[in-house]
Short mmCIF file of C-alpha atoms in Angstrom, two decimals:
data_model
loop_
_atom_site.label_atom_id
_atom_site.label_comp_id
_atom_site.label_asym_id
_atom_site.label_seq_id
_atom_site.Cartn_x
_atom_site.Cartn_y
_atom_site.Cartn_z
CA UNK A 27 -3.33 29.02 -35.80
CA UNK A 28 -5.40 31.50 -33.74
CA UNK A 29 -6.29 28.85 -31.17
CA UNK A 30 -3.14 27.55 -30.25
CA UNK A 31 -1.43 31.13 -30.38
CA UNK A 32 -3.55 31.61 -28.08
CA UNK A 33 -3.51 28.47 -25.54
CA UNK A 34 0.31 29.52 -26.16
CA UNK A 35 -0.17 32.75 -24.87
CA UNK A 36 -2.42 31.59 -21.74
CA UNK A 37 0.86 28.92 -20.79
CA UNK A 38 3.58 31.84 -21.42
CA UNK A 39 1.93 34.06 -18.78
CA UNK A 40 3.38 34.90 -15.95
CA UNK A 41 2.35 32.26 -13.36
CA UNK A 42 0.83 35.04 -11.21
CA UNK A 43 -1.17 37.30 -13.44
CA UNK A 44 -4.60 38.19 -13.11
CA UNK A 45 -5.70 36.17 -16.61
CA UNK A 46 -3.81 33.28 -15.82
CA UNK A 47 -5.35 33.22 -11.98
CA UNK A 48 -8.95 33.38 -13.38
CA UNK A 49 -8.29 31.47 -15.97
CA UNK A 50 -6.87 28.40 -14.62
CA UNK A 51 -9.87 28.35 -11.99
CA UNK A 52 -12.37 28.10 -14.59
CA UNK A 53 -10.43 25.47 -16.11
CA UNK A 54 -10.13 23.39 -13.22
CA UNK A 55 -13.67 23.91 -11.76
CA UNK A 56 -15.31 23.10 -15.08
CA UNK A 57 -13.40 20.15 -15.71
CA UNK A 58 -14.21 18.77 -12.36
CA UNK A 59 -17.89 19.61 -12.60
CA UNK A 60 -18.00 17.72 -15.87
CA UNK A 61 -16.15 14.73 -14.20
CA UNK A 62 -18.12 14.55 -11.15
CA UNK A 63 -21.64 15.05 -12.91
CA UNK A 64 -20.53 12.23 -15.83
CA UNK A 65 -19.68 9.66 -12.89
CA UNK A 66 -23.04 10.79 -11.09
CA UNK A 67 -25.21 10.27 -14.64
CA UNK A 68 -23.46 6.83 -15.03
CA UNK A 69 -23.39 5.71 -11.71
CA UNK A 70 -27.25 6.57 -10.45
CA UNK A 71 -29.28 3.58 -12.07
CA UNK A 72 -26.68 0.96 -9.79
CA UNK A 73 -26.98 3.27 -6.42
CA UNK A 74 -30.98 3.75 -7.25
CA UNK A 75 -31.06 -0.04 -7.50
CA UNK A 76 -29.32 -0.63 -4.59
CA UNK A 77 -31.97 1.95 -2.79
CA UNK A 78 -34.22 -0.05 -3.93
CA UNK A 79 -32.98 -3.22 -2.62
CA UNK A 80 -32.41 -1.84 1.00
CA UNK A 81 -35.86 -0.36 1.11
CA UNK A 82 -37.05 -3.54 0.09
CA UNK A 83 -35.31 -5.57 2.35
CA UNK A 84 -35.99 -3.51 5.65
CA UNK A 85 -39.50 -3.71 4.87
CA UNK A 86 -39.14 -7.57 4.45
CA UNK A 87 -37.24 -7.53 8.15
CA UNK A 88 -39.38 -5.29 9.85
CA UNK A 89 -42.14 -7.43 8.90
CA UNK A 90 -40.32 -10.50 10.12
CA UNK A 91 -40.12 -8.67 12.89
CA UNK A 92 -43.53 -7.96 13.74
CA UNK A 93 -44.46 -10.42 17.24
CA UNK A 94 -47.03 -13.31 15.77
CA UNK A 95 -46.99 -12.24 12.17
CA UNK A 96 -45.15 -14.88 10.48
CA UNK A 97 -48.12 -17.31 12.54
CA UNK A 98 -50.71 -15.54 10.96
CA UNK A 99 -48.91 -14.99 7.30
CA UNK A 100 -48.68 -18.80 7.62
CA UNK A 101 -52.10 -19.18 8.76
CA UNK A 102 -53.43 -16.94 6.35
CA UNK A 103 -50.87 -18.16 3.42
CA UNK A 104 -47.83 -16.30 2.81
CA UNK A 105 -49.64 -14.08 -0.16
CA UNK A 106 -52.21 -12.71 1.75
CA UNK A 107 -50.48 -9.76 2.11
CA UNK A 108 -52.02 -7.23 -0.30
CA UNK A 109 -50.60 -4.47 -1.82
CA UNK A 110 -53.36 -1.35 -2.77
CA UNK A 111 -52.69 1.50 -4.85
CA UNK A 112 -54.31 4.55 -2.81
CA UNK A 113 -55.65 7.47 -3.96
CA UNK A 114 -54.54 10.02 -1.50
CA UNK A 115 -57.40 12.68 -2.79
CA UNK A 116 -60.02 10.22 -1.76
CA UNK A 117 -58.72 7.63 0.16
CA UNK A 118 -60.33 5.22 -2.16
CA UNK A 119 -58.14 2.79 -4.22
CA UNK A 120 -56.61 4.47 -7.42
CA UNK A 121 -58.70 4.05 -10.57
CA UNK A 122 -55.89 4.49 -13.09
CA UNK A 123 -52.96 4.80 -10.69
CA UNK A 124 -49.36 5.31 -12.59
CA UNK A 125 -46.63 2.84 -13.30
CA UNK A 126 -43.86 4.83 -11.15
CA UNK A 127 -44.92 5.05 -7.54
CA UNK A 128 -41.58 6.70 -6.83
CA UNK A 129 -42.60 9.66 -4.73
CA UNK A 130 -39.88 11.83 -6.45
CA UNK A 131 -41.48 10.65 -10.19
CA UNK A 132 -44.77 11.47 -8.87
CA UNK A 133 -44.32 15.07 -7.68
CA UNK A 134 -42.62 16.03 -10.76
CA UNK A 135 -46.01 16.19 -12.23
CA UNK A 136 -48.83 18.62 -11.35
CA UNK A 137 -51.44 15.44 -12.49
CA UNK A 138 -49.60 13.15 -10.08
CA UNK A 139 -48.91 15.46 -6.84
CA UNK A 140 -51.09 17.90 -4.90
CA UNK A 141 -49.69 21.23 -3.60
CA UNK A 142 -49.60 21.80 0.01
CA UNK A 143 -49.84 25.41 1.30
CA UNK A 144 -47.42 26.28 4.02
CA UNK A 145 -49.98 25.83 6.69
CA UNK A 146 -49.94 21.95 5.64
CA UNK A 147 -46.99 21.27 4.63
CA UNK A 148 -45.74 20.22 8.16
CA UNK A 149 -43.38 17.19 6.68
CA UNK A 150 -41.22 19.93 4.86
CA UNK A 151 -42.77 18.41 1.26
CA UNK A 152 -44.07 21.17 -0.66
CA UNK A 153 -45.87 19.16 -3.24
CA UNK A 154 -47.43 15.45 -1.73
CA UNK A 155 -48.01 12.87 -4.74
CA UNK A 156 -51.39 11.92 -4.96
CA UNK A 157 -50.86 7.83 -4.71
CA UNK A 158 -49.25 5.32 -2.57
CA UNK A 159 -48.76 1.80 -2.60
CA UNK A 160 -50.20 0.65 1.14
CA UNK A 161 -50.16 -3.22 2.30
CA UNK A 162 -53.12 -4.66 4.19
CA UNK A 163 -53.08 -8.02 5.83
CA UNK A 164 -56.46 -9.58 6.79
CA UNK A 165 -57.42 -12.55 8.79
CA UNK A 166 -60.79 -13.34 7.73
CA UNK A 167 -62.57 -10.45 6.96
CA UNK A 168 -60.69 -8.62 9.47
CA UNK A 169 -58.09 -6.17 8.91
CA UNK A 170 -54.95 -7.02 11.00
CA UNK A 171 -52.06 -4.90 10.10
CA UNK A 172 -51.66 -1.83 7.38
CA UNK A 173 -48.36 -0.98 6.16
CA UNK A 174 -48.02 2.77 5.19
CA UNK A 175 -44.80 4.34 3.70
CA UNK A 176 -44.32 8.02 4.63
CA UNK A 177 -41.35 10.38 3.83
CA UNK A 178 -40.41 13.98 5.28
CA UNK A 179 -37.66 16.29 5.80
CA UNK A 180 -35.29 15.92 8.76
CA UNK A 181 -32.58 17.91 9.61
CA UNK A 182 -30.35 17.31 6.60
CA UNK A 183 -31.88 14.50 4.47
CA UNK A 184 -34.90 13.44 3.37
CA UNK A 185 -36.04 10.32 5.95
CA UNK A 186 -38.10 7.85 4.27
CA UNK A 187 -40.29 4.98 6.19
CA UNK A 188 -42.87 2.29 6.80
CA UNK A 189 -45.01 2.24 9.38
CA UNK A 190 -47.26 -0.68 9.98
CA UNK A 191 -50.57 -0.20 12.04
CA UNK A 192 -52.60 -2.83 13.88
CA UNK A 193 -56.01 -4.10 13.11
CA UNK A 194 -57.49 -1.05 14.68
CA UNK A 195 -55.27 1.70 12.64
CA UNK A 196 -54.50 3.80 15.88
CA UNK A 197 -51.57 1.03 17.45
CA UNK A 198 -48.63 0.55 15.88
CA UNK A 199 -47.37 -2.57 15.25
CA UNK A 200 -43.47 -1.47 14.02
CA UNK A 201 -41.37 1.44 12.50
CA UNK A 202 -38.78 1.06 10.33
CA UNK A 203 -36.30 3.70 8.49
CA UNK A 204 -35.45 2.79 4.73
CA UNK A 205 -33.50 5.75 3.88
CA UNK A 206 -31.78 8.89 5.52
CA UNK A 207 -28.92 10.86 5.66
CA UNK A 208 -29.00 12.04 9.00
CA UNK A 209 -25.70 12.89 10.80
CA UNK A 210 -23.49 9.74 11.33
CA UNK A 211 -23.72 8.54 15.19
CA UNK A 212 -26.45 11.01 16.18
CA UNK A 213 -29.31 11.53 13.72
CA UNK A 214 -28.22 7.88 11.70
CA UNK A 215 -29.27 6.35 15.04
CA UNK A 216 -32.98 6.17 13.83
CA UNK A 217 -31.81 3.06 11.96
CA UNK A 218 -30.86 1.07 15.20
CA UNK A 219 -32.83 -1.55 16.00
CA UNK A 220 -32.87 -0.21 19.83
CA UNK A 221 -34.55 3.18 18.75
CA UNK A 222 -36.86 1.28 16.22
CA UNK A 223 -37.98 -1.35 19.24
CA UNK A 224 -39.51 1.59 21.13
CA UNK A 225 -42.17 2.00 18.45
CA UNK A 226 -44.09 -0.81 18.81
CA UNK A 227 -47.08 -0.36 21.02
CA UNK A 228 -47.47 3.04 21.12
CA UNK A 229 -50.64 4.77 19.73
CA UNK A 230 -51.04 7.45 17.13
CA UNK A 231 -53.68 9.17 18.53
CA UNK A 232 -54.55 10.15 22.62
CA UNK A 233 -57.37 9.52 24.63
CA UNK A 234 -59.74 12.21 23.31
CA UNK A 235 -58.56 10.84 19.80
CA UNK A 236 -56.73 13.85 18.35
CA UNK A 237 -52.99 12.55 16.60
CA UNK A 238 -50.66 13.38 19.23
CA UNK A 239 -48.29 11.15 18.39
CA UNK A 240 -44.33 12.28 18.51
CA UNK A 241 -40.69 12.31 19.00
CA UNK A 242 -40.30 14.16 22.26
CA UNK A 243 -36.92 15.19 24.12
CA UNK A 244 -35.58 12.56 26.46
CA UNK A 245 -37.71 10.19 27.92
CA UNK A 246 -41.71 9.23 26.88
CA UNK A 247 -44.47 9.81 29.28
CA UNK A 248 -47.26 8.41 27.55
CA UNK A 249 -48.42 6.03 25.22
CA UNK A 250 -47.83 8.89 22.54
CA UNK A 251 -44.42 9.48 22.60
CA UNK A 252 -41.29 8.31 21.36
CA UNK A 253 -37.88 8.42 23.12
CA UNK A 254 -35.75 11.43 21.54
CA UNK A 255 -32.34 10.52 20.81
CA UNK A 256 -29.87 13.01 22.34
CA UNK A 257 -28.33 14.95 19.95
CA UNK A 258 -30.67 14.90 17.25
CA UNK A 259 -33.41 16.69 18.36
CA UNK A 260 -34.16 18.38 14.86
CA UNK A 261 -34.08 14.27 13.07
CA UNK A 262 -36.81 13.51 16.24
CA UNK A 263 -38.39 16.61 15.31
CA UNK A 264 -38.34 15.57 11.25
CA UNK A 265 -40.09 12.64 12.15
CA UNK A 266 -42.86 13.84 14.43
CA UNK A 267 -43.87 16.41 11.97
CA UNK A 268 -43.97 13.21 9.09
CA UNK A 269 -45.64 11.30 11.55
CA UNK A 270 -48.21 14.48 11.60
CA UNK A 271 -48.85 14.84 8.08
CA UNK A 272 -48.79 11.73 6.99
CA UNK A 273 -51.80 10.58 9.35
CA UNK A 274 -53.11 14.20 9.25
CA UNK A 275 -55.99 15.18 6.57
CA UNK A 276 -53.70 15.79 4.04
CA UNK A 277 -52.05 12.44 4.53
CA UNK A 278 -53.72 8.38 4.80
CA UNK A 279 -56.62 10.26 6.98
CA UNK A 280 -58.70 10.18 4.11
CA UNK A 281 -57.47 6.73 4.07
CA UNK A 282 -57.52 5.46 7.53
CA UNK A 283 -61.54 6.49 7.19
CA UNK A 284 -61.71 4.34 4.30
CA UNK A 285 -60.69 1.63 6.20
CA UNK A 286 -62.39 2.12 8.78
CA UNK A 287 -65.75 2.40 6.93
CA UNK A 288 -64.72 -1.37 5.09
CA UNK A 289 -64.97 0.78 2.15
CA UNK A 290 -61.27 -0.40 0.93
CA UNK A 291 -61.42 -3.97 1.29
CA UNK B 19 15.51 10.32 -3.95
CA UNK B 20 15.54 6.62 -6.03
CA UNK B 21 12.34 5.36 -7.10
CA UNK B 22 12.32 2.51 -4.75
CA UNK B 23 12.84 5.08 -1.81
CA UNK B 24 10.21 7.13 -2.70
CA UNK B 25 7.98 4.67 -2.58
CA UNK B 26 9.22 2.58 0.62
CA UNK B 27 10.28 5.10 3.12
CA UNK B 28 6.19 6.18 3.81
CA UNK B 29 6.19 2.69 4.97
CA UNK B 30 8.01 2.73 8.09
CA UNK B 31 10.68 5.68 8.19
CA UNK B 32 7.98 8.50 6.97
CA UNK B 33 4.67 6.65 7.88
CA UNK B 34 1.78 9.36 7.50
CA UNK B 35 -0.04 8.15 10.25
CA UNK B 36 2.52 6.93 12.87
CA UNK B 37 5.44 9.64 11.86
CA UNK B 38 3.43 12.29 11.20
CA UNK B 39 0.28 11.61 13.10
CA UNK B 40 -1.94 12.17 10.13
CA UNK B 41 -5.25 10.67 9.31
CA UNK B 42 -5.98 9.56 12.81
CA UNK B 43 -9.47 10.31 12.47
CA UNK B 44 -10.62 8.01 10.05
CA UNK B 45 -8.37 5.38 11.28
CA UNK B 46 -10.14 5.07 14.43
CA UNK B 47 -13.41 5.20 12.67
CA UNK B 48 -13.18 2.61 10.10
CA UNK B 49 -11.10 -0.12 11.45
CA UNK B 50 -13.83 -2.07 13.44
CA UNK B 51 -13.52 -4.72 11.09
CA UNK B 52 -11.08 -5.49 8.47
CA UNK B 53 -13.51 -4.83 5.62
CA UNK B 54 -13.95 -1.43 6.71
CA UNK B 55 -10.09 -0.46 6.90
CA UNK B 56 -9.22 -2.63 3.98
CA UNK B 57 -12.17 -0.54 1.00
CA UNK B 58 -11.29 2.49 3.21
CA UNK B 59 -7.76 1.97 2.48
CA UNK B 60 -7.94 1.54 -1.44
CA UNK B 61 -10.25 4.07 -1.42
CA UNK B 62 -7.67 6.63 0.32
CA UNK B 63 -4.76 5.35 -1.70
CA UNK B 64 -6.39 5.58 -5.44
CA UNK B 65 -7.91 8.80 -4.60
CA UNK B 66 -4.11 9.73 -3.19
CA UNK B 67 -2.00 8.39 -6.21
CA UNK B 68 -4.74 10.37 -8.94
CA UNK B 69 -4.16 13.84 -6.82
CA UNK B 70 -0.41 13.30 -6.87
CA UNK B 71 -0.73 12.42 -10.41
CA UNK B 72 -2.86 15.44 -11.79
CA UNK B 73 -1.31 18.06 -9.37
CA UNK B 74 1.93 17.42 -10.42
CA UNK B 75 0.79 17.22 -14.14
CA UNK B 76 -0.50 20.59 -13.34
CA UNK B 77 2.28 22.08 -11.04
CA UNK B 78 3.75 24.73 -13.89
CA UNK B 79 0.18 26.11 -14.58
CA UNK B 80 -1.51 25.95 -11.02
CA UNK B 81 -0.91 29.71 -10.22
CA UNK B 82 0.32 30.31 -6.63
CA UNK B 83 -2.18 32.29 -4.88
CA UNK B 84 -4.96 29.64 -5.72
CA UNK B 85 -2.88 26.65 -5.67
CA UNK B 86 -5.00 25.13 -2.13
CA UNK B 87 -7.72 25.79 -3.76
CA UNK B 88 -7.40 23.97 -6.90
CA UNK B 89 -5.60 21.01 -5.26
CA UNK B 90 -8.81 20.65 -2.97
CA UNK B 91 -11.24 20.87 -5.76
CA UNK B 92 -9.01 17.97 -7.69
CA UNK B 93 -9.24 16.31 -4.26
CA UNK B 94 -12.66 16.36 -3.82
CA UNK B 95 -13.86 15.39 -7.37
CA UNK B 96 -12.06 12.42 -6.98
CA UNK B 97 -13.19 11.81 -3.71
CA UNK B 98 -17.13 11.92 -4.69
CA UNK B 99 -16.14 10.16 -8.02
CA UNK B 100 -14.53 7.29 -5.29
CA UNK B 101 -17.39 7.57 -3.53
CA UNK B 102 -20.31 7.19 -5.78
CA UNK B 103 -18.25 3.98 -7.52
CA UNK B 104 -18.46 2.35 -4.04
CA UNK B 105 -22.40 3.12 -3.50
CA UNK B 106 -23.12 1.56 -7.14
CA UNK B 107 -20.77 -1.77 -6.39
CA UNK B 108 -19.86 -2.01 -2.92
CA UNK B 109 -23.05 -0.70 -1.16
CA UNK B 110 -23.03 -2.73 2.32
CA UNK B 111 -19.37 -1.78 3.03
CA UNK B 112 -20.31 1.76 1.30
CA UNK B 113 -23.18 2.09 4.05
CA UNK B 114 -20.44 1.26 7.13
CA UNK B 115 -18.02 3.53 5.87
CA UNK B 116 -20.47 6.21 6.11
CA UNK B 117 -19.44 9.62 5.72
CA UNK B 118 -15.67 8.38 6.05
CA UNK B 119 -15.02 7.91 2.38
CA UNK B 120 -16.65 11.56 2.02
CA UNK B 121 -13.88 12.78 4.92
CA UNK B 122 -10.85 11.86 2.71
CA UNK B 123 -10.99 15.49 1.12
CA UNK B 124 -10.83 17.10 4.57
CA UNK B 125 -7.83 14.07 5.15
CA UNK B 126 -4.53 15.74 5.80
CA UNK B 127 -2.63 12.74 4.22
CA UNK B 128 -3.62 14.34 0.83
CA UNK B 129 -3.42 17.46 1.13
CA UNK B 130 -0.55 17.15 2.65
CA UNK B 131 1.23 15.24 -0.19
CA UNK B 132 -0.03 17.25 -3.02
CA UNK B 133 1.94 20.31 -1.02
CA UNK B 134 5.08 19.18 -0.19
CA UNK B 135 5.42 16.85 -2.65
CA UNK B 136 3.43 16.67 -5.40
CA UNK B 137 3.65 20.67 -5.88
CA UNK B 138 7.48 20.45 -6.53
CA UNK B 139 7.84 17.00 -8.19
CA UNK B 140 7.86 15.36 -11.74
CA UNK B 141 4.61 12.92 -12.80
CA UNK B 142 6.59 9.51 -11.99
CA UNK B 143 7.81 10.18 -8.26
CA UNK B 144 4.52 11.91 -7.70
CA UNK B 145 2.52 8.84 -8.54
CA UNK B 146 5.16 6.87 -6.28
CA UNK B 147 5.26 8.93 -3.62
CA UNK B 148 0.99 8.92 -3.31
CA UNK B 149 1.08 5.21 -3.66
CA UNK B 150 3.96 4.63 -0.99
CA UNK B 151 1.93 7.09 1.47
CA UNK B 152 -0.99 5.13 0.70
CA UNK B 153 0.25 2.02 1.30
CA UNK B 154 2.08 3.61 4.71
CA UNK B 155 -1.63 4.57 6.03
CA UNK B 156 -3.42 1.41 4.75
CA UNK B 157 -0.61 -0.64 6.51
CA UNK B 158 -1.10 0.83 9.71
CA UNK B 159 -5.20 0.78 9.43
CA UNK B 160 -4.81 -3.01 8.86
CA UNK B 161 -2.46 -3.66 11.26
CA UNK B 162 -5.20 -1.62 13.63
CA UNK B 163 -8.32 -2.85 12.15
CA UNK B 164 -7.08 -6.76 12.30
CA UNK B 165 -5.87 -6.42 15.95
CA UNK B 166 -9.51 -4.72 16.89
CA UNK B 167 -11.81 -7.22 14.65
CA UNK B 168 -9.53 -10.59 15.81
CA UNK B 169 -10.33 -9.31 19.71
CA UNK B 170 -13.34 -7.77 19.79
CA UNK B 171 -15.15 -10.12 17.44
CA UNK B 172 -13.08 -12.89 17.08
CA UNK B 173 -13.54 -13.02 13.58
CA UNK B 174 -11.18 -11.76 10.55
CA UNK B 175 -12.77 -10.46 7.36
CA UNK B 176 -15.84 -11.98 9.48
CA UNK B 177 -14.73 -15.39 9.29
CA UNK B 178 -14.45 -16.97 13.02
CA UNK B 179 -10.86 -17.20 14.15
CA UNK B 180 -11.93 -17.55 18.00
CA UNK B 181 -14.65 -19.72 18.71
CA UNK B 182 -16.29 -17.30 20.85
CA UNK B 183 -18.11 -18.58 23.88
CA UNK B 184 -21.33 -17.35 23.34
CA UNK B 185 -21.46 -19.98 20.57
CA UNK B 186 -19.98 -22.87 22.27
CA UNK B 187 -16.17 -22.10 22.32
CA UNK B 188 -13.90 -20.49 24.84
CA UNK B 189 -13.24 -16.79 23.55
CA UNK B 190 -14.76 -13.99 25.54
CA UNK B 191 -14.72 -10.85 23.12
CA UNK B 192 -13.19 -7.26 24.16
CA UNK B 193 -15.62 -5.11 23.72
CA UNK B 194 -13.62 -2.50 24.24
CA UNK B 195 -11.76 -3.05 20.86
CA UNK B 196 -14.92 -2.07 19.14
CA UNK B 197 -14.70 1.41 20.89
CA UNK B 198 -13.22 4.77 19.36
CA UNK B 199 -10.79 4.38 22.44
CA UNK B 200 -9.22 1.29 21.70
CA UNK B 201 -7.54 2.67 18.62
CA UNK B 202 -6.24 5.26 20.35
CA UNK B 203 -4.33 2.53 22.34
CA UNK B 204 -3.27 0.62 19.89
CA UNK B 205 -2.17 3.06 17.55
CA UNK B 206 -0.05 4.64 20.78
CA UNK B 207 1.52 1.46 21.92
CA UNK B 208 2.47 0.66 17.94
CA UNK B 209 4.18 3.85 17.73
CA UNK B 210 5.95 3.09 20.89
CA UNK B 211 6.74 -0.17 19.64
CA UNK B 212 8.06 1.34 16.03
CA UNK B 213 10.17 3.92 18.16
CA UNK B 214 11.84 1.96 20.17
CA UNK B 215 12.89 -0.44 16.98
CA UNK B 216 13.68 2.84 15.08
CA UNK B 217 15.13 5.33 17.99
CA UNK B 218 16.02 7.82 15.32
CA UNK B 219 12.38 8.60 15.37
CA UNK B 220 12.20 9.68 18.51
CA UNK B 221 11.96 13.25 18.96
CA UNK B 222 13.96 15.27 20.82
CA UNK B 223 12.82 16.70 23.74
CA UNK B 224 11.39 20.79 23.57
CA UNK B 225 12.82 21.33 26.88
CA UNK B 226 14.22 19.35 29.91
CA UNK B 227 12.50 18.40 32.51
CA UNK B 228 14.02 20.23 36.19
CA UNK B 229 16.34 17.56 38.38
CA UNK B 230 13.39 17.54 40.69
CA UNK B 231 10.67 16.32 38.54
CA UNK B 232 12.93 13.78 37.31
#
């Protein structure tokens, strides 16, 4: 039979000729490829799960976390805080928002996700979906904390967060990472709870009101800035620039007005 | 070599990590608690026992000039494979072991084995010699990682052991023993300690020191 004659043929070389050199390489490559990729296809739904589960859960502690929220969940019932589907494109709640609210679902279409030109693309995104799932907690008819999730590049991963703003959308009230992949022991460190303690407090925007706020190198001299952590200046950098964009125009701004006019609530 | 050689002498006699002084690098990282050392462990040996297996399966084809090269892309497929089977069922201890798990390809220990041994040696003794060198390194890490967890947390496999006396009992945890460093001591003062059971170990001296040094 041709095939095996010729498998035959391929095993008789000479260990060290040019065929059998190229030859085995392909073999072995593609066979691993086709291993690795197989585990990867059935593996992802468990690991995306778990993703989930940690994102969930660090939003959970970081709002356990929050000084005098659990008294005012309790005082306000444990429900009352609301989740609203945005429309980033007008800052308005969505009309007919998706199912999927995963940000990677949601740029994969062109009717789901806006393209940013390089000018605005400051996060490192290149397309921004056009909906997000905020939280608002009121007391009353007053707003008292807004929950945002944001996402940008850092220097090797993608970092993904929540950051929840006071009643008057310009403090923030806590910071918390859900996912990166940030260097181990330098960049990673934007997941300790020491780093994440020196968020709340500080204010998004300055005193003239422009967003200023930021990761800086070493230590923070105003209410604006955020320790850097030494050794990962391009991670503190990653952040800034989310920080940036994400309450930028292109961002919640469009939002942030919203709320600000009581035209979301 | 018997069988029963093969697979014993990596435990003491040959020990990859306190003979040859391989794999130090993850066993300081991972053996803060036993948890850590013990999934890093199985993790090292299956990935080591598969390599041996397929290399040797593979030794008459692999051609010589590319041989490192295939052997670390066998390596490394099982190593992500390893890896994304412990982010789907073990993701906590998955998240501590960091990039660790990712490290075993760049892990000397395997390489190492699939070269000298595996290379030049049937299926069978392959298999047994990646499962004795496996269980020589994850002795050693839990040997480590037990001595650092029991003193610097008081707890084993986080159950308390030492009533520690931040919570009412009388243990006052080394801190130190959560520190890179504290491997480093350990791991010296057991190879002292194995040397000086087995002096045939020792190695012989490159030169001699002048009378006046002495």
């Amino acid at each position: 039979m041709a095939r095996s004659s010729l498998l035959h043929r391929f095993l008789a070389l000479s260990s060290d000729t040019r065929a059998r050199v190229f030859g085995m390489a392909l073999a072995v490559s593609a066979v691993c490829a086709l291993v690795v990729s197989a585990a990867y296809v059935t593996l992802s739904p468990r690991i995306d799960a778990n993703l989930a589960a940690e994102r969930s859960a660090r939003l959970d502690a970081m709002i356990a976390n929050l000084p005098g929220l659990q008294d005012l969940l309790l005082d306000a019932g444990a429900d009352n805080l609301e989740s609203v589907i945005v429309d980033l494109r007008t800052g308005l709640a969505a009309v007919n928002p998706p199912d999927v609210l995963d940000s990677e679902a949601l740029i994969a279409s062109p009717e789901t996700s806006t393209e940013l030109s390089p000018v605005d693309d400051l996060a490192g995104l290149k397309r921004r979906p056009d909906f997000a799932e905020i939280f608002l907690l009121s007391s009353g008819r007053e707003l008292v904390l807004a929950i945002f999730p944001v996402y940008g590049q850092g220097y090797q991963s993608t970092i993904k967060a929540y950051v929840a703003l006071e009643g008057d959308l310009n403090t923030i009230a806590g910071f918390t990472v859900t996912e990166q992949g940030e260097t181990p022991g330098l960049g990673s460190k934007i997941t300790d709870l020491t780093w994440l303690s020196k968020w709340p407090g500080k204010a998004l925007l300055d005193e003239a009101g422009a967003l200023k706020i930021a990761v800086v190198r070493g230590q923070a001299q105003t209410d604006y800035e955020i320790d850097g952590i030494t050794g990962a200046t391009r991670t503190g950098n990653g952040v800034s620039a989310m920080m940036q964009f994400w309450f930028g125009p292109n961002g919640f701004g469009p939002v942030i007005d919203a709320l600000k006019a009581g035209e979301l609530r | 070599m018997t069988p029963s050689k093969t697979l014993k002498a990596p435990l003491i006699d040959d020990n990859p990590i306190t003979v040859q002084i391989l794999g130090i690098c993850s066993a300081l990282a991972v053996t803060t608690s036993v948890d850590t050392a013990l999934t890093m462990s199985l993790a090292l040996t299956i990935v080591l026992v598969a390599a041996s297996g397929i290399i040797s399966l593979l030794r008459r084809l692999i051609p010589r000039e590319i041989r490192l090269i295939l052997q670390i892309t066998i390596i490394a497929s099982l190593v992500i494979v390893a890896d994304l089977i412990l982010q789907a069922y073990a993701w906590n201890i998955s998240q501590r072991l960091s990039i660790f798990v990712s490290l075993v390809v760049t892990n000397c220990l395997v390489l190492g084995r699939a070269e000298s041994f595996a290379m030049h040696n049937p299926v069978l003794p392959s298999l047994l010699d990646g499962l004795g060198n496996g269980m020589g390194y994850s002795l050693i890490l839990l040997v480590v990682g037990i001595l650092r967890e029991l003193f610097g947390a008081g707890t084993l496999m986080g159950v308390m052991v030492l009533p520690l006396r931040s919570e009412g009992g009388w243990f006052e945890p080394l801190g130190v023993m959560l520190l890179a460093p504290s491997a480093f001591f350990i791991l010296g003062l057991l190879i002292w300690a194995i040397r000086t059971w087995r002096a045939d170990q020792v190695e012989a001296d490159e030169f001699t020191l002048a009378e006046e040094v002495r």
